[in-house]
PDB file of C-alpha atoms in Angstrom:
ATOM      1  CA  UNK A   1      15.904 -11.280 -16.378  1.00 91.00           C
ATOM      2  CA  UNK A   2      12.252 -11.068 -15.352  1.00 95.00           C
ATOM      3  CA  UNK A   3      10.648 -12.817 -12.397  1.00 97.00           C
ATOM      4  CA  UNK A   4       6.945 -13.767 -12.451  1.00 97.00           C
ATOM      5  CA  UNK A   5       5.821 -12.519  -9.035  1.00 97.00           C
ATOM      6  CA  UNK A   6       2.644 -14.350  -7.961  1.00 96.00           C
ATOM      7  CA  UNK A   7       1.132 -11.054  -6.758  1.00 96.00           C
ATOM      8  CA  UNK A   8       2.577  -8.348  -9.037  1.00 97.00           C
ATOM      9  CA  UNK A   9       3.082 -10.219 -12.299  1.00 95.00           C
ATOM     10  CA  UNK A  10       6.194 -10.237 -14.488  1.00 95.00           C
ATOM     11  CA  UNK A  11       8.804  -7.819 -13.068  1.00 96.00           C
ATOM     12  CA  UNK A  12      12.400  -6.913 -13.753  1.00 95.00           C
ATOM     13  CA  UNK A  13      14.956  -8.635 -11.511  1.00 94.00           C
ATOM     14  CA  UNK A  14      16.164  -5.199 -10.306  1.00 94.00           C
ATOM     15  CA  UNK A  15      13.051  -4.975  -8.136  1.00 96.00           C
ATOM     16  CA  UNK A  16      14.170  -8.064  -6.209  1.00 97.00           C
ATOM     17  CA  UNK A  17      17.011  -8.920  -3.920  1.00 97.00           C
ATOM     18  CA  UNK A  18      18.545 -12.378  -3.939  1.00 96.00           C
ATOM     19  CA  UNK A  19      19.106 -14.486  -0.877  1.00 93.00           C
ATOM     20  CA  UNK A  20      20.132 -17.882  -2.183  1.00 91.00           C
ATOM     21  CA  UNK A  21      19.292 -21.551  -1.895  1.00 94.00           C
ATOM     22  CA  UNK A  22      15.645 -22.217  -1.056  1.00 94.00           C
ATOM     23  CA  UNK A  23      16.072 -25.969  -0.691  1.00 93.00           C
ATOM     24  CA  UNK A  24      17.741 -25.994   2.743  1.00 92.00           C
ATOM     25  CA  UNK A  25      15.570 -26.123   5.836  1.00 91.00           C
ATOM     26  CA  UNK A  26      16.509 -25.387   9.429  1.00 93.00           C
ATOM     27  CA  UNK A  27      17.161 -28.608  11.379  1.00 94.00           C
ATOM     28  CA  UNK A  28      15.602 -29.243  14.788  1.00 95.00           C
ATOM     29  CA  UNK A  29      18.073 -28.051  17.455  1.00 94.00           C
ATOM     30  CA  UNK A  30      17.318 -31.005  19.743  1.00 94.00           C
ATOM     31  CA  UNK A  31      18.332 -33.693  17.235  1.00 91.00           C
ATOM     32  CA  UNK A  32      21.191 -35.916  18.368  1.00 93.00           C
ATOM     33  CA  UNK A  33      23.382 -34.833  15.414  1.00 93.00           C
ATOM     34  CA  UNK A  34      22.195 -31.196  15.528  1.00 95.00           C
ATOM     35  CA  UNK A  35      25.712 -29.754  15.392  1.00 95.00           C
ATOM     36  CA  UNK A  36      26.525 -31.610  12.178  1.00 95.00           C
ATOM     37  CA  UNK A  37      23.094 -30.806  10.705  1.00 96.00           C
ATOM     38  CA  UNK A  38      23.509 -27.103  11.504  1.00 96.00           C
ATOM     39  CA  UNK A  39      26.961 -27.082   9.919  1.00 96.00           C
ATOM     40  CA  UNK A  40      25.392 -28.369   6.711  1.00 95.00           C
ATOM     41  CA  UNK A  41      22.444 -25.967   7.014  1.00 95.00           C
ATOM     42  CA  UNK A  42      24.576 -22.874   7.573  1.00 95.00           C
ATOM     43  CA  UNK A  43      27.630 -23.490   5.400  1.00 95.00           C
ATOM     44  CA  UNK A  44      27.158 -26.162   2.743  1.00 94.00           C
ATOM     45  CA  UNK A  45      25.397 -25.412  -0.528  1.00 93.00           C
ATOM     46  CA  UNK A  46      24.829 -27.365  -3.691  1.00 91.00           C
ATOM     47  CA  UNK A  47      25.988 -25.594  -6.841  1.00 92.00           C
ATOM     48  CA  UNK A  48      23.838 -27.216  -9.496  1.00 94.00           C
ATOM     49  CA  UNK A  49      24.327 -26.579 -13.203  1.00 96.00           C
ATOM     50  CA  UNK A  50      20.689 -26.477 -14.201  1.00 95.00           C
ATOM     51  CA  UNK A  51      17.373 -26.217 -12.376  1.00 96.00           C
ATOM     52  CA  UNK A  52      17.627 -24.583  -8.960  1.00 96.00           C
ATOM     53  CA  UNK A  53      15.247 -23.180  -6.334  1.00 96.00           C
ATOM     54  CA  UNK A  54      16.182 -19.789  -4.929  1.00 96.00           C
ATOM     55  CA  UNK A  55      14.819 -17.223  -2.505  1.00 96.00           C
ATOM     56  CA  UNK A  56      14.144 -13.749  -3.901  1.00 97.00           C
ATOM     57  CA  UNK A  57      12.620 -10.818  -1.998  1.00 97.00           C
ATOM     58  CA  UNK A  58      10.350  -8.486  -3.958  1.00 97.00           C
ATOM     59  CA  UNK A  59      11.559  -5.371  -2.148  1.00 96.00           C
ATOM     60  CA  UNK A  60      10.225  -2.823  -4.649  1.00 96.00           C
ATOM     61  CA  UNK A  61       6.878  -4.528  -5.137  1.00 96.00           C
ATOM     62  CA  UNK A  62       4.685  -6.591  -2.831  1.00 96.00           C
ATOM     63  CA  UNK A  63       7.475  -7.078  -0.252  1.00 95.00           C
ATOM     64  CA  UNK A  64       7.073 -10.844  -0.172  1.00 96.00           C
ATOM     65  CA  UNK A  65       9.665 -13.600  -0.205  1.00 96.00           C
ATOM     66  CA  UNK A  66       9.429 -15.836  -3.267  1.00 97.00           C
ATOM     67  CA  UNK A  67      10.808 -19.229  -4.192  1.00 97.00           C
ATOM     68  CA  UNK A  68      11.935 -18.912  -7.809  1.00 97.00           C
ATOM     69  CA  UNK A  69      12.833 -21.863 -10.036  1.00 97.00           C
ATOM     70  CA  UNK A  70      15.758 -20.750 -12.201  1.00 96.00           C
ATOM     71  CA  UNK A  71      18.061 -22.597 -14.578  1.00 96.00           C
ATOM     72  CA  UNK A  72      21.545 -21.528 -13.491  1.00 95.00           C
ATOM     73  CA  UNK A  73      22.938 -22.087 -16.992  1.00 96.00           C
ATOM     74  CA  UNK A  74      20.368 -20.103 -19.026  1.00 96.00           C
ATOM     75  CA  UNK A  75      18.651 -17.886 -16.382  1.00 94.00           C
ATOM     76  CA  UNK A  76      15.391 -19.314 -17.669  1.00 95.00           C
ATOM     77  CA  UNK A  77      12.764 -19.007 -14.932  1.00 96.00           C
ATOM     78  CA  UNK A  78      10.151 -21.731 -14.875  1.00 95.00           C
ATOM     79  CA  UNK A  79       7.994 -20.430 -12.039  1.00 94.00           C
ATOM     80  CA  UNK A  80       7.735 -18.576  -8.765  1.00 96.00           C
ATOM     81  CA  UNK A  81       5.624 -18.994  -5.659  1.00 95.00           C
ATOM     82  CA  UNK A  82       5.354 -17.375  -2.244  1.00 95.00           C
ATOM     83  CA  UNK A  83       7.969 -18.725   0.162  1.00 93.00           C
ATOM     84  CA  UNK A  84       5.415 -18.508   2.943  1.00 86.00           C
ATOM     85  CA  UNK A  85       2.365 -20.335   1.649  1.00 70.00           C
ATOM     86  CA  UNK A  86      -0.671 -18.073   2.083  1.00 55.00           C
ATOM     87  CA  UNK A  87      -3.354 -19.774   4.145  1.00 48.00           C
ATOM     88  CA  UNK A  88      -6.735 -18.090   3.836  1.00 42.00           C
ATOM     89  CA  UNK A  89      -5.678 -16.150   0.771  1.00 45.00           C
ATOM     90  CA  UNK A  90      -4.511 -19.086  -1.313  1.00 44.00           C
ATOM     91  CA  UNK A  91      -6.276 -17.471  -4.274  1.00 45.00           C
ATOM     92  CA  UNK A  92      -2.942 -16.031  -5.424  1.00 44.00           C
ATOM     93  CA  UNK A  93      -1.733 -19.326  -6.777  1.00 42.00           C
ATOM     94  CA  UNK A  94       1.576 -19.990  -8.427  1.00 43.00           C
ATOM     95  CA  UNK A  95       1.972 -18.263 -11.771  1.00 40.00           C
ATOM     96  CA  UNK A  96       4.137 -19.211 -14.703  1.00 38.00           C
ATOM     97  CA  UNK A  97       5.808 -16.656 -16.972  1.00 40.00           C
TER      98      UNK A  97
ATOM     99  CA  UNK B   1      14.970  24.089 -17.199  1.00 62.00           C
ATOM    100  CA  UNK B   2      18.024  22.189 -16.042  1.00 71.00           C
ATOM    101  CA  UNK B   3      19.290  25.565 -14.729  1.00 75.00           C
ATOM    102  CA  UNK B   4      16.143  25.879 -12.641  1.00 75.00           C
ATOM    103  CA  UNK B   5      16.410  22.333 -11.298  1.00 81.00           C
ATOM    104  CA  UNK B   6      20.051  23.033 -10.466  1.00 85.00           C
ATOM    105  CA  UNK B   7      19.147  26.105  -8.419  1.00 86.00           C
ATOM    106  CA  UNK B   8      16.211  25.000  -6.295  1.00 86.00           C
ATOM    107  CA  UNK B   9      17.154  23.224  -3.062  1.00 87.00           C
ATOM    108  CA  UNK B  10      17.411  19.437  -3.435  1.00 87.00           C
ATOM    109  CA  UNK B  11      14.974  19.013  -0.541  1.00 90.00           C
ATOM    110  CA  UNK B  12      12.298  21.345  -1.985  1.00 92.00           C
ATOM    111  CA  UNK B  13       9.398  20.349  -4.198  1.00 94.00           C
ATOM    112  CA  UNK B  14       9.646  21.567  -7.792  1.00 95.00           C
ATOM    113  CA  UNK B  15       7.722  24.890  -7.877  1.00 94.00           C
ATOM    114  CA  UNK B  16       4.412  24.888  -9.690  1.00 95.00           C
ATOM    115  CA  UNK B  17       4.360  26.305 -13.180  1.00 94.00           C
ATOM    116  CA  UNK B  18       4.827  25.391 -16.829  1.00 95.00           C
ATOM    117  CA  UNK B  19       7.901  23.462 -17.918  1.00 95.00           C
ATOM    118  CA  UNK B  20       9.043  22.990 -21.493  1.00 94.00           C
ATOM    119  CA  UNK B  21       7.694  24.387 -24.776  1.00 93.00           C
ATOM    120  CA  UNK B  22       4.502  26.440 -24.744  1.00 89.00           C
ATOM    121  CA  UNK B  23       1.882  24.453 -26.612  1.00 84.00           C
ATOM    122  CA  UNK B  24      -1.812  25.424 -26.885  1.00 89.00           C
ATOM    123  CA  UNK B  25      -2.540  22.875 -24.167  1.00 93.00           C
ATOM    124  CA  UNK B  26       0.030  21.172 -21.929  1.00 96.00           C
ATOM    125  CA  UNK B  27       0.941  17.632 -22.941  1.00 96.00           C
ATOM    126  CA  UNK B  28       1.062  16.547 -19.298  1.00 97.00           C
ATOM    127  CA  UNK B  29      -0.719  17.977 -16.281  1.00 98.00           C
ATOM    128  CA  UNK B  30       0.830  16.989 -12.949  1.00 98.00           C
ATOM    129  CA  UNK B  31      -0.846  17.866  -9.672  1.00 98.00           C
ATOM    130  CA  UNK B  32       0.169  17.287  -6.100  1.00 97.00           C
ATOM    131  CA  UNK B  33      -3.144  16.369  -4.501  1.00 96.00           C
ATOM    132  CA  UNK B  34      -3.860  17.786  -1.067  1.00 93.00           C
ATOM    133  CA  UNK B  35      -6.715  17.028   1.296  1.00 92.00           C
ATOM    134  CA  UNK B  36      -6.127  13.305   0.998  1.00 96.00           C
ATOM    135  CA  UNK B  37      -5.826  10.952   3.953  1.00 97.00           C
ATOM    136  CA  UNK B  38      -3.832   7.741   3.568  1.00 98.00           C
ATOM    137  CA  UNK B  39      -3.599   4.639   5.717  1.00 98.00           C
ATOM    138  CA  UNK B  40      -2.154   1.184   5.308  1.00 97.00           C
ATOM    139  CA  UNK B  41      -4.460  -1.738   6.041  1.00 97.00           C
ATOM    140  CA  UNK B  42      -2.673  -4.973   7.011  1.00 97.00           C
ATOM    141  CA  UNK B  43      -5.144  -7.828   7.349  1.00 97.00           C
ATOM    142  CA  UNK B  44      -4.431 -10.379  10.065  1.00 95.00           C
ATOM    143  CA  UNK B  45      -3.543 -13.907   8.906  1.00 91.00           C
ATOM    144  CA  UNK B  46      -6.613 -15.945   7.927  1.00 90.00           C
ATOM    145  CA  UNK B  47      -8.879 -12.887   8.199  1.00 94.00           C
ATOM    146  CA  UNK B  48      -9.000 -11.922   4.516  1.00 95.00           C
ATOM    147  CA  UNK B  49     -12.426 -13.448   3.865  1.00 95.00           C
ATOM    148  CA  UNK B  50     -13.847 -11.750   6.958  1.00 96.00           C
ATOM    149  CA  UNK B  51     -12.349  -8.384   5.986  1.00 96.00           C
ATOM    150  CA  UNK B  52     -13.800  -8.761   2.475  1.00 96.00           C
ATOM    151  CA  UNK B  53     -17.250  -9.287   4.034  1.00 96.00           C
ATOM    152  CA  UNK B  54     -16.790  -6.320   6.393  1.00 96.00           C
ATOM    153  CA  UNK B  55     -15.589  -4.067   3.567  1.00 96.00           C
ATOM    154  CA  UNK B  56     -18.682  -4.884   1.547  1.00 96.00           C
ATOM    155  CA  UNK B  57     -21.050  -4.554   4.488  1.00 95.00           C
ATOM    156  CA  UNK B  58     -19.610  -1.502   6.278  1.00 95.00           C
ATOM    157  CA  UNK B  59     -17.906   0.436   3.472  1.00 95.00           C
ATOM    158  CA  UNK B  60     -19.771  -0.760   0.377  1.00 95.00           C
ATOM    159  CA  UNK B  61     -16.429  -1.806  -1.150  1.00 94.00           C
ATOM    160  CA  UNK B  62     -15.538  -5.016  -2.951  1.00 95.00           C
ATOM    161  CA  UNK B  63     -12.059  -5.690  -1.542  1.00 95.00           C
ATOM    162  CA  UNK B  64      -9.530  -5.542  -4.414  1.00 95.00           C
ATOM    163  CA  UNK B  65      -8.243  -8.935  -5.465  1.00 92.00           C
ATOM    164  CA  UNK B  66      -4.558  -8.624  -6.382  1.00 95.00           C
ATOM    165  CA  UNK B  67      -2.944  -5.316  -7.406  1.00 97.00           C
ATOM    166  CA  UNK B  68      -6.147  -3.436  -8.201  1.00 97.00           C
ATOM    167  CA  UNK B  69      -8.228  -0.606  -6.784  1.00 97.00           C
ATOM    168  CA  UNK B  70     -11.778  -0.441  -5.476  1.00 97.00           C
ATOM    169  CA  UNK B  71     -13.676   2.746  -4.717  1.00 96.00           C
ATOM    170  CA  UNK B  72     -16.898   3.675  -2.959  1.00 95.00           C
ATOM    171  CA  UNK B  73     -17.697   7.376  -2.671  1.00 93.00           C
ATOM    172  CA  UNK B  74     -14.672   9.211  -1.288  1.00 94.00           C
ATOM    173  CA  UNK B  75     -12.815   6.054  -0.192  1.00 97.00           C
ATOM    174  CA  UNK B  76     -10.412   3.999  -2.341  1.00 97.00           C
ATOM    175  CA  UNK B  77      -8.533   0.830  -1.453  1.00 97.00           C
ATOM    176  CA  UNK B  78      -5.442  -0.151  -3.455  1.00 98.00           C
ATOM    177  CA  UNK B  79      -3.986  -3.657  -3.229  1.00 97.00           C
ATOM    178  CA  UNK B  80      -0.256  -3.414  -2.415  1.00 97.00           C
ATOM    179  CA  UNK B  81       0.548  -7.025  -1.500  1.00 96.00           C
ATOM    180  CA  UNK B  82      -1.065 -10.175  -0.139  1.00 95.00           C
ATOM    181  CA  UNK B  83      -3.372  -9.012   2.692  1.00 95.00           C
ATOM    182  CA  UNK B  84      -2.035  -5.442   2.334  1.00 96.00           C
ATOM    183  CA  UNK B  85      -3.909  -2.383   1.117  1.00 98.00           C
ATOM    184  CA  UNK B  86      -3.488   1.379   0.984  1.00 98.00           C
ATOM    185  CA  UNK B  87      -6.671   3.253   1.891  1.00 98.00           C
ATOM    186  CA  UNK B  88      -7.151   6.748   0.465  1.00 98.00           C
ATOM    187  CA  UNK B  89      -9.860   9.080   1.737  1.00 97.00           C
ATOM    188  CA  UNK B  90     -10.610  12.242  -0.222  1.00 95.00           C
ATOM    189  CA  UNK B  91     -11.448  15.476   1.550  1.00 94.00           C
ATOM    190  CA  UNK B  92     -10.717  14.150   5.030  1.00 94.00           C
ATOM    191  CA  UNK B  93      -7.748  13.902   7.372  1.00 94.00           C
ATOM    192  CA  UNK B  94      -6.005  10.880   8.850  1.00 94.00           C
ATOM    193  CA  UNK B  95      -7.894  10.608  12.139  1.00 96.00           C
ATOM    194  CA  UNK B  96     -11.420  10.351  10.705  1.00 96.00           C
ATOM    195  CA  UNK B  97     -10.144   7.925   8.046  1.00 97.00           C
ATOM    196  CA  UNK B  98      -8.632   5.664  10.713  1.00 97.00           C
ATOM    197  CA  UNK B  99     -11.799   5.931  12.764  1.00 96.00           C
ATOM    198  CA  UNK B 100     -13.893   4.903   9.773  1.00 96.00           C
ATOM    199  CA  UNK B 101     -11.623   1.982   8.854  1.00 97.00           C
ATOM    200  CA  UNK B 102     -11.308   0.920  12.491  1.00 97.00           C
ATOM    201  CA  UNK B 103     -15.068   0.949  12.878  1.00 96.00           C
ATOM    202  CA  UNK B 104     -15.408  -1.214   9.749  1.00 96.00           C
ATOM    203  CA  UNK B 105     -12.595  -3.710  10.319  1.00 96.00           C
ATOM    204  CA  UNK B 106     -12.267  -3.838  14.114  1.00 94.00           C
ATOM    205  CA  UNK B 107      -9.436  -6.140  15.135  1.00 94.00           C
ATOM    206  CA  UNK B 108      -9.245  -7.975  11.808  1.00 95.00           C
ATOM    207  CA  UNK B 109      -6.712  -5.499  10.393  1.00 96.00           C
ATOM    208  CA  UNK B 110      -3.851  -3.313  11.600  1.00 97.00           C
ATOM    209  CA  UNK B 111      -4.200   0.305  10.486  1.00 97.00           C
ATOM    210  CA  UNK B 112      -1.404   2.864  10.176  1.00 97.00           C
ATOM    211  CA  UNK B 113      -1.932   6.497   9.276  1.00 97.00           C
ATOM    212  CA  UNK B 114       0.269   7.374   6.300  1.00 97.00           C
ATOM    213  CA  UNK B 115      -1.139  10.834   5.557  1.00 96.00           C
ATOM    214  CA  UNK B 116       2.182  12.340   6.669  1.00 95.00           C
ATOM    215  CA  UNK B 117       4.252   9.613   5.021  1.00 95.00           C
ATOM    216  CA  UNK B 118       3.220   9.759   1.392  1.00 96.00           C
ATOM    217  CA  UNK B 119       2.279  12.396  -1.148  1.00 97.00           C
ATOM    218  CA  UNK B 120      -0.048  11.701  -4.055  1.00 98.00           C
ATOM    219  CA  UNK B 121       0.810  13.032  -7.512  1.00 98.00           C
ATOM    220  CA  UNK B 122      -1.777  12.849 -10.283  1.00 98.00           C
ATOM    221  CA  UNK B 123      -0.842  12.795 -13.953  1.00 98.00           C
ATOM    222  CA  UNK B 124      -3.166  13.446 -16.858  1.00 98.00           C
ATOM    223  CA  UNK B 125      -2.975  14.886 -20.348  1.00 97.00           C
ATOM    224  CA  UNK B 126      -2.468  13.492 -23.860  1.00 96.00           C
ATOM    225  CA  UNK B 127       1.291  12.827 -23.492  1.00 97.00           C
ATOM    226  CA  UNK B 128       1.098  11.163 -20.064  1.00 97.00           C
ATOM    227  CA  UNK B 129       1.990   7.690 -21.356  1.00 97.00           C
ATOM    228  CA  UNK B 130       4.908   9.049 -23.396  1.00 97.00           C
ATOM    229  CA  UNK B 131       6.227  10.650 -20.212  1.00 97.00           C
ATOM    230  CA  UNK B 132       5.703   7.564 -18.087  1.00 97.00           C
ATOM    231  CA  UNK B 133       7.402   5.381 -20.697  1.00 97.00           C
ATOM    232  CA  UNK B 134      10.627   7.054 -19.546  1.00 97.00           C
ATOM    233  CA  UNK B 135       9.944   6.575 -15.846  1.00 97.00           C
ATOM    234  CA  UNK B 136       7.921   3.474 -15.062  1.00 96.00           C
ATOM    235  CA  UNK B 137       9.522   0.050 -15.608  1.00 95.00           C
ATOM    236  CA  UNK B 138       6.187  -1.731 -16.111  1.00 95.00           C
ATOM    237  CA  UNK B 139       4.003  -1.828 -19.208  1.00 95.00           C
ATOM    238  CA  UNK B 140       1.223   0.789 -18.990  1.00 96.00           C
ATOM    239  CA  UNK B 141      -0.268   0.022 -22.409  1.00 96.00           C
ATOM    240  CA  UNK B 142      -4.079  -0.029 -22.034  1.00 95.00           C
ATOM    241  CA  UNK B 143      -4.134  -3.640 -23.234  1.00 96.00           C
ATOM    242  CA  UNK B 144      -2.148  -4.608 -20.114  1.00 95.00           C
ATOM    243  CA  UNK B 145      -2.698  -1.912 -17.479  1.00 97.00           C
ATOM    244  CA  UNK B 146      -6.244  -0.559 -17.301  1.00 96.00           C
ATOM    245  CA  UNK B 147      -8.270   1.795 -15.121  1.00 97.00           C
ATOM    246  CA  UNK B 148      -8.489   0.120 -11.723  1.00 96.00           C
ATOM    247  CA  UNK B 149      -5.100  -1.578 -12.044  1.00 97.00           C
ATOM    248  CA  UNK B 150      -2.326  -0.821  -9.563  1.00 98.00           C
ATOM    249  CA  UNK B 151       1.346  -1.670  -9.162  1.00 98.00           C
ATOM    250  CA  UNK B 152       4.004  -1.178  -6.533  1.00 97.00           C
ATOM    251  CA  UNK B 153       7.226  -0.530  -8.402  1.00 97.00           C
ATOM    252  CA  UNK B 154      10.186   1.840  -8.785  1.00 96.00           C
ATOM    253  CA  UNK B 155      10.374   5.229 -10.488  1.00 97.00           C
ATOM    254  CA  UNK B 156      13.915   6.638 -10.690  1.00 95.00           C
ATOM    255  CA  UNK B 157      14.842   4.137  -7.946  1.00 94.00           C
ATOM    256  CA  UNK B 158      12.091   5.581  -5.709  1.00 97.00           C
ATOM    257  CA  UNK B 159       9.519   3.065  -4.420  1.00 96.00           C
ATOM    258  CA  UNK B 160       6.076   4.188  -5.570  1.00 97.00           C
ATOM    259  CA  UNK B 161       2.571   2.843  -5.747  1.00 98.00           C
ATOM    260  CA  UNK B 162       0.906   3.648  -9.069  1.00 98.00           C
ATOM    261  CA  UNK B 163      -2.709   3.167  -9.990  1.00 98.00           C
ATOM    262  CA  UNK B 164      -4.840   4.197 -12.938  1.00 97.00           C
ATOM    263  CA  UNK B 165      -7.801   6.242 -11.747  1.00 96.00           C
ATOM    264  CA  UNK B 166      -9.454   6.801 -15.114  1.00 96.00           C
ATOM    265  CA  UNK B 167      -9.174   5.398 -18.669  1.00 96.00           C
ATOM    266  CA  UNK B 168      -8.584   8.996 -19.937  1.00 93.00           C
ATOM    267  CA  UNK B 169      -5.795   8.118 -18.789  1.00 94.00           C
ATOM    268  CA  UNK B 170      -5.325   9.529 -15.306  1.00 97.00           C
ATOM    269  CA  UNK B 171      -2.621   7.940 -13.157  1.00 98.00           C
ATOM    270  CA  UNK B 172      -1.920   8.546  -9.492  1.00 98.00           C
ATOM    271  CA  UNK B 173       1.331   7.945  -7.662  1.00 98.00           C
ATOM    272  CA  UNK B 174       1.773   7.547  -3.920  1.00 98.00           C
ATOM    273  CA  UNK B 175       5.354   8.626  -3.260  1.00 98.00           C
ATOM    274  CA  UNK B 176       7.212   8.620   0.087  1.00 97.00           C
ATOM    275  CA  UNK B 177       7.066  12.267   1.205  1.00 96.00           C
ATOM    276  CA  UNK B 178      10.801  12.850   1.550  1.00 96.00           C
ATOM    277  CA  UNK B 179      11.397  11.358  -1.928  1.00 97.00           C
ATOM    278  CA  UNK B 180       8.773  13.544  -3.605  1.00 97.00           C
ATOM    279  CA  UNK B 181      11.238  16.338  -4.531  1.00 96.00           C
ATOM    280  CA  UNK B 182      13.374  13.771  -6.385  1.00 96.00           C
ATOM    281  CA  UNK B 183      10.295  12.170  -7.931  1.00 97.00           C
ATOM    282  CA  UNK B 184       9.078  15.551  -9.219  1.00 97.00           C
ATOM    283  CA  UNK B 185      12.525  16.350 -10.635  1.00 96.00           C
ATOM    284  CA  UNK B 186      12.482  13.076 -12.576  1.00 96.00           C
ATOM    285  CA  UNK B 187       8.900  13.758 -13.679  1.00 97.00           C
ATOM    286  CA  UNK B 188       9.625  17.293 -14.879  1.00 96.00           C
ATOM    287  CA  UNK B 189      12.778  16.085 -16.634  1.00 95.00           C
ATOM    288  CA  UNK B 190      10.798  13.388 -18.459  1.00 96.00           C
ATOM    289  CA  UNK B 191       7.680  15.426 -19.249  1.00 96.00           C
ATOM    290  CA  UNK B 192       9.064  18.862 -20.110  1.00 95.00           C
ATOM    291  CA  UNK B 193       9.578  18.039 -23.795  1.00 95.00           C
ATOM    292  CA  UNK B 194       5.794  17.619 -24.123  1.00 96.00           C
ATOM    293  CA  UNK B 195       4.984  20.776 -22.127  1.00 96.00           C
ATOM    294  CA  UNK B 196       4.292  19.949 -18.480  1.00 97.00           C
ATOM    295  CA  UNK B 197       2.012  21.921 -16.193  1.00 97.00           C
ATOM    296  CA  UNK B 198       2.712  21.353 -12.501  1.00 97.00           C
ATOM    297  CA  UNK B 199       0.247  22.430  -9.812  1.00 97.00           C
ATOM    298  CA  UNK B 200      -0.184  21.941  -6.094  1.00 95.00           C
ATOM    299  CA  UNK B 201       3.442  22.383  -5.102  1.00 94.00           C
ATOM    300  CA  UNK B 202       3.328  26.128  -4.429  1.00 91.00           C
ATOM    301  CA  UNK B 203       6.680  27.860  -4.612  1.00 87.00           C
ATOM    302  CA  UNK B 204       8.477  24.542  -4.043  1.00 81.00           C
TER     303      UNK B 204
END
């Protein structure tokens, strides 16, 4: 499996480490239902058969966190972008394999 | 050769010399380069455009865009990640390099001396690509990876920065110092069949 790193280009998956679901976002701790929201945020994950967004860390390359779009059934990767959107250096736009 | 590699201490560099069959000219020439100063340059958020201007104005360097190199005189910058560069000064030590970079970039970038942290190995010779085909997991074919291109990747599970210094081809590797013995063992193991000449490592 190869991941199209927006900085380094197409690289073998061995250069990356996998974190997991990139679709969850940390809820505000001062919400009225914060405890319930945090339970969902910390423990509950979708397990889609098909397109999924995942966090991968390019440890052996540019040392950036990426959001990778992967089909969980075929491992086909349809794109990758920086998890932290670059501000002034937005020139490294999303690349497709 | 495997007997030799079995006998030298695991923590020692591979001694300089010729490895593999004696051919009229070595297929691969590997050199540990000394008298290099290295420093990482980490540009502050939103300061990349300013640093690019300063690099051009103060150092005469066009800041590399992506994983590429840029050189002016004895100074080279290699792109290692977004807003991250490795600076290499030839014939100087770490302190004057940091002084020069600090004078150019001021507070727009964080500088860290890496002269003690990394060793630079240079590879040249007609069988260099055949040797690297066994070591480097990225495509180094000249249609894809040209002089001035760089890549942070793994060699024998060791994190390295590789860049092509010349179309001849000449490649350079920045290797973490304590991993250099293992890197050289992998290199000698891969290159010995072509005749490999190793210099710059002394008696290991």
